[in-house]
Amino acid sequence: MLDFFISPAHAQEAAGGGGIAQIVMLVGFVLIFYFLLWRPQAKRAKQHKQLVTSLDKGDEIVIGGGLVGRITKVNDEFLTIEVSEGTEVNVQKNAVAAVLPKGTIKSI
């Protein structure tokens, strides 16, 4: 009797256009994640690894805590740096944040 005022409900297709649209969205999110997050992080890690392997005696460095010094000894996992005349500190190689140009310590 009320069918005249209310049309009967019919099954409708799911929003989003079906399974192919969902797969395309998923692939899009994976690509965005790769190019914005994973790839830049891998590039930075590779650069840091090259920096750590290229450290040599006499290099002037800054470690992660901001300590500046000159390398006096290089071991497999540790460095000995001279932070002032007669004061040496042992640090891990991975703590090195940057290699400074020669003569930077004297100008500070």
PDB file of N, CA, C and O in Angstrom, residues 25-63:
ATOM      1  N   MET A  25      43.997   1.957  -5.540  1.00  0.00           N
ATOM      2  CA  MET A  25      44.229   2.806  -4.372  1.00  0.00           C
ATOM      3  C   MET A  25      45.327   2.220  -3.481  1.00  0.00           C
ATOM      4  O   MET A  25      46.198   2.948  -3.008  1.00  0.00           O
ATOM      5  N   LEU A  26      45.300   0.916  -3.275  1.00  0.00           N
ATOM      6  CA  LEU A  26      46.303   0.257  -2.455  1.00  0.00           C
ATOM      7  C   LEU A  26      47.693   0.411  -3.074  1.00  0.00           C
ATOM      8  O   LEU A  26      48.656   0.748  -2.376  1.00  0.00           O
ATOM      9  N   VAL A  27      47.806   0.206  -4.365  1.00  0.00           N
ATOM     10  CA  VAL A  27      49.088   0.382  -5.055  1.00  0.00           C
ATOM     11  C   VAL A  27      49.538   1.833  -4.963  1.00  0.00           C
ATOM     12  O   VAL A  27      50.725   2.111  -4.739  1.00  0.00           O
ATOM     13  N   GLY A  28      48.617   2.764  -5.077  1.00  0.00           N
ATOM     14  CA  GLY A  28      48.954   4.185  -4.945  1.00  0.00           C
ATOM     15  C   GLY A  28      49.512   4.510  -3.569  1.00  0.00           C
ATOM     16  O   GLY A  28      50.507   5.234  -3.447  1.00  0.00           O
ATOM     17  N   PHE A  29      48.893   3.973  -2.518  1.00  0.00           N
ATOM     18  CA  PHE A  29      49.389   4.208  -1.164  1.00  0.00           C
ATOM     19  C   PHE A  29      50.773   3.594  -0.962  1.00  0.00           C
ATOM     20  O   PHE A  29      51.630   4.192  -0.306  1.00  0.00           O
ATOM     21  N   VAL A  30      51.005   2.426  -1.513  1.00  0.00           N
ATOM     22  CA  VAL A  30      52.317   1.787  -1.396  1.00  0.00           C
ATOM     23  C   VAL A  30      53.374   2.634  -2.098  1.00  0.00           C
ATOM     24  O   VAL A  30      54.474   2.833  -1.570  1.00  0.00           O
ATOM     25  N   LEU A  31      53.071   3.149  -3.271  1.00  0.00           N
ATOM     26  CA  LEU A  31      54.026   3.999  -3.990  1.00  0.00           C
ATOM     27  C   LEU A  31      54.313   5.295  -3.233  1.00  0.00           C
ATOM     28  O   LEU A  31      55.468   5.732  -3.150  1.00  0.00           O
ATOM     29  N   ILE A  32      53.287   5.905  -2.681  1.00  0.00           N
ATOM     30  CA  ILE A  32      53.485   7.121  -1.889  1.00  0.00           C
ATOM     31  C   ILE A  32      54.367   6.818  -0.679  1.00  0.00           C
ATOM     32  O   ILE A  32      55.308   7.560  -0.381  1.00  0.00           O
ATOM     33  N   PHE A  33      54.101   5.729   0.016  1.00  0.00           N
ATOM     34  CA  PHE A  33      54.907   5.333   1.168  1.00  0.00           C
ATOM     35  C   PHE A  33      56.360   5.112   0.756  1.00  0.00           C
ATOM     36  O   PHE A  33      57.280   5.554   1.436  1.00  0.00           O
ATOM     37  N   TYR A  34      56.578   4.454  -0.367  1.00  0.00           N
ATOM     38  CA  TYR A  34      57.939   4.167  -0.842  1.00  0.00           C
ATOM     39  C   TYR A  34      58.694   5.445  -1.157  1.00  0.00           C
ATOM     40  O   TYR A  34      59.815   5.643  -0.691  1.00  0.00           O
ATOM     41  N   PHE A  35      58.106   6.326  -1.941  1.00  0.00           N
ATOM     42  CA  PHE A  35      58.828   7.512  -2.392  1.00  0.00           C
ATOM     43  C   PHE A  35      58.950   8.599  -1.326  1.00  0.00           C
ATOM     44  O   PHE A  35      59.888   9.393  -1.357  1.00  0.00           O
ATOM     45  N   LEU A  36      58.042   8.683  -0.382  1.00  0.00           N
ATOM     46  CA  LEU A  36      58.101   9.731   0.624  1.00  0.00           C
ATOM     47  C   LEU A  36      58.781   9.311   1.924  1.00  0.00           C
ATOM     48  O   LEU A  36      59.311  10.168   2.631  1.00  0.00           O
ATOM     49  N   LEU A  37      58.788   8.026   2.236  1.00  0.00           N
ATOM     50  CA  LEU A  37      59.334   7.591   3.518  1.00  0.00           C
ATOM     51  C   LEU A  37      60.519   6.647   3.389  1.00  0.00           C
ATOM     52  O   LEU A  37      61.610   6.930   3.870  1.00  0.00           O
ATOM     53  N   TRP A  38      60.314   5.515   2.759  1.00  0.00           N
ATOM     54  CA  TRP A  38      61.320   4.462   2.789  1.00  0.00           C
ATOM     55  C   TRP A  38      62.549   4.803   1.961  1.00  0.00           C
ATOM     56  O   TRP A  38      63.682   4.644   2.425  1.00  0.00           O
ATOM     57  N   ARG A  39      62.390   5.283   0.758  1.00  0.00           N
ATOM     58  CA  ARG A  39      63.525   5.571  -0.129  1.00  0.00           C
ATOM     59  C   ARG A  39      64.443   6.667   0.429  1.00  0.00           C
ATOM     60  O   ARG A  39      65.658   6.480   0.455  1.00  0.00           O
ATOM     61  N   PRO A  40      63.934   7.816   0.893  1.00  0.00           N
ATOM     62  CA  PRO A  40      64.833   8.823   1.471  1.00  0.00           C
ATOM     63  C   PRO A  40      65.577   8.324   2.716  1.00  0.00           C
ATOM     64  O   PRO A  40      66.745   8.644   2.913  1.00  0.00           O
ATOM     65  N   GLN A  41      64.906   7.530   3.545  1.00  0.00           N
ATOM     66  CA  GLN A  41      65.560   7.002   4.736  1.00  0.00           C
ATOM     67  C   GLN A  41      66.680   6.043   4.366  1.00  0.00           C
ATOM     68  O   GLN A  41      67.755   6.077   4.962  1.00  0.00           O
ATOM     69  N   ALA A  42      66.470   5.201   3.379  1.00  0.00           N
ATOM     70  CA  ALA A  42      67.511   4.277   2.925  1.00  0.00           C
ATOM     71  C   ALA A  42      68.694   5.039   2.335  1.00  0.00           C
ATOM     72  O   ALA A  42      69.853   4.657   2.536  1.00  0.00           O
ATOM     73  N   LYS A  43      68.413   6.130   1.636  1.00  0.00           N
ATOM     74  CA  LYS A  43      69.477   6.947   1.056  1.00  0.00           C
ATOM     75  C   LYS A  43      70.324   7.590   2.150  1.00  0.00           C
ATOM     76  O   LYS A  43      71.555   7.604   2.077  1.00  0.00           O
ATOM     77  N   ARG A  44      69.678   8.131   3.199  1.00  0.00           N
ATOM     78  CA  ARG A  44      70.418   8.726   4.320  1.00  0.00           C
ATOM     79  C   ARG A  44      71.255   7.687   5.043  1.00  0.00           C
ATOM     80  O   ARG A  44      72.394   7.958   5.447  1.00  0.00           O
ATOM     81  N   ALA A  45      70.713   6.494   5.232  1.00  0.00           N
ATOM     82  CA  ALA A  45      71.455   5.426   5.915  1.00  0.00           C
ATOM     83  C   ALA A  45      72.681   5.020   5.104  1.00  0.00           C
ATOM     84  O   ALA A  45      73.759   4.785   5.669  1.00  0.00           O
ATOM     85  N   LYS A  46      72.544   4.956   3.796  1.00  0.00           N
ATOM     86  CA  LYS A  46      73.673   4.612   2.929  1.00  0.00           C
ATOM     87  C   LYS A  46      74.755   5.690   3.000  1.00  0.00           C
ATOM     88  O   LYS A  46      75.947   5.379   3.087  1.00  0.00           O
ATOM     89  N   GLN A  47      74.371   6.962   2.993  1.00  0.00           N
ATOM     90  CA  GLN A  47      75.338   8.056   3.091  1.00  0.00           C
ATOM     91  C   GLN A  47      76.057   8.023   4.432  1.00  0.00           C
ATOM     92  O   GLN A  47      77.270   8.248   4.489  1.00  0.00           O
ATOM     93  N   HIS A  48      75.335   7.743   5.527  1.00  0.00           N
ATOM     94  CA  HIS A  48      75.963   7.688   6.846  1.00  0.00           C
ATOM     95  C   HIS A  48      76.942   6.522   6.931  1.00  0.00           C
ATOM     96  O   HIS A  48      78.020   6.645   7.514  1.00  0.00           O
ATOM     97  N   LYS A  49      76.581   5.394   6.330  1.00  0.00           N
ATOM     98  CA  LYS A  49      77.479   4.237   6.325  1.00  0.00           C
ATOM     99  C   LYS A  49      78.769   4.567   5.575  1.00  0.00           C
ATOM    100  O   LYS A  49      79.867   4.207   6.020  1.00  0.00           O
ATOM    101  N   GLN A  50      78.666   5.264   4.438  1.00  0.00           N
ATOM    102  CA  GLN A  50      79.849   5.678   3.691  1.00  0.00           C
ATOM    103  C   GLN A  50      80.687   6.651   4.519  1.00  0.00           C
ATOM    104  O   GLN A  50      81.921   6.579   4.512  1.00  0.00           O
ATOM    105  N   LEU A  51      80.056   7.568   5.223  1.00  0.00           N
ATOM    106  CA  LEU A  51      80.760   8.521   6.076  1.00  0.00           C
ATOM    107  C   LEU A  51      81.546   7.794   7.160  1.00  0.00           C
ATOM    108  O   LEU A  51      82.731   8.074   7.379  1.00  0.00           O
ATOM    109  N   VAL A  52      80.911   6.826   7.806  1.00  0.00           N
ATOM    110  CA  VAL A  52      81.548   6.090   8.900  1.00  0.00           C
ATOM    111  C   VAL A  52      82.725   5.257   8.392  1.00  0.00           C
ATOM    112  O   VAL A  52      83.772   5.201   9.034  1.00  0.00           O
ATOM    113  N   THR A  53      82.581   4.639   7.239  1.00  0.00           N
ATOM    114  CA  THR A  53      83.670   3.807   6.714  1.00  0.00           C
ATOM    115  C   THR A  53      84.839   4.636   6.194  1.00  0.00           C
ATOM    116  O   THR A  53      85.956   4.133   6.120  1.00  0.00           O
ATOM    117  N   SER A  54      84.607   5.905   5.867  1.00  0.00           N
ATOM    118  CA  SER A  54      85.677   6.732   5.320  1.00  0.00           C
ATOM    119  C   SER A  54      86.437   7.521   6.388  1.00  0.00           C
ATOM    120  O   SER A  54      87.331   8.293   6.056  1.00  0.00           O
ATOM    121  N   LEU A  55      86.087   7.354   7.668  1.00  0.00           N
ATOM    122  CA  LEU A  55      86.764   8.085   8.738  1.00  0.00           C
ATOM    123  C   LEU A  55      88.223   7.649   8.844  1.00  0.00           C
ATOM    124  O   LEU A  55      88.541   6.463   8.737  1.00  0.00           O
ATOM    125  N   ASP A  56      89.102   8.629   9.071  1.00  0.00           N
ATOM    126  CA  ASP A  56      90.532   8.351   9.141  1.00  0.00           C
ATOM    127  C   ASP A  56      91.167   9.224  10.213  1.00  0.00           C
ATOM    128  O   ASP A  56      90.609  10.258  10.609  1.00  0.00           O
ATOM    129  N   LYS A  57      92.325   8.838  10.653  1.00  0.00           N
ATOM    130  CA  LYS A  57      93.069   9.596  11.669  1.00  0.00           C
ATOM    131  C   LYS A  57      93.347  11.010  11.148  1.00  0.00           C
ATOM    132  O   LYS A  57      93.719  11.198  10.003  1.00  0.00           O
ATOM    133  N   GLY A  58      93.098  11.996  12.004  1.00  0.00           N
ATOM    134  CA  GLY A  58      93.326  13.392  11.640  1.00  0.00           C
ATOM    135  C   GLY A  58      92.082  14.121  11.170  1.00  0.00           C
ATOM    136  O   GLY A  58      92.088  15.348  11.078  1.00  0.00           O
ATOM    137  N   ASP A  59      90.994  13.406  10.894  1.00  0.00           N
ATOM    138  CA  ASP A  59      89.745  14.057  10.487  1.00  0.00           C
ATOM    139  C   ASP A  59      89.143  14.805  11.669  1.00  0.00           C
ATOM    140  O   ASP A  59      89.222  14.352  12.817  1.00  0.00           O
ATOM    141  N   GLU A  60      88.546  15.948  11.390  1.00  0.00           N
ATOM    142  CA  GLU A  60      87.839  16.712  12.410  1.00  0.00           C
ATOM    143  C   GLU A  60      86.352  16.390  12.270  1.00  0.00           C
ATOM    144  O   GLU A  60      85.793  16.490  11.175  1.00  0.00           O
ATOM    145  N   ILE A  61      85.740  15.994  13.394  1.00  0.00           N
ATOM    146  CA  ILE A  61      84.366  15.488  13.336  1.00  0.00           C
ATOM    147  C   ILE A  61      83.487  16.145  14.389  1.00  0.00           C
ATOM    148  O   ILE A  61      83.971  16.754  15.338  1.00  0.00           O
ATOM    149  N   VAL A  62      82.184  15.980  14.196  1.00  0.00           N
ATOM    150  CA  VAL A  62      81.166  16.333  15.191  1.00  0.00           C
ATOM    151  C   VAL A  62      80.384  15.055  15.457  1.00  0.00           C
ATOM    152  O   VAL A  62      79.958  14.378  14.521  1.00  0.00           O
ATOM    153  N   ILE A  63      80.209  14.737  16.743  1.00  0.00           N
ATOM    154  CA  ILE A  63      79.391  13.561  17.055  1.00  0.00           C
ATOM    155  C   ILE A  63      77.966  14.011  17.360  1.00  0.00           C
ATOM    156  O   ILE A  63      77.687  15.204  17.458  1.00  0.00           O
TER     157      ILE A  63
END
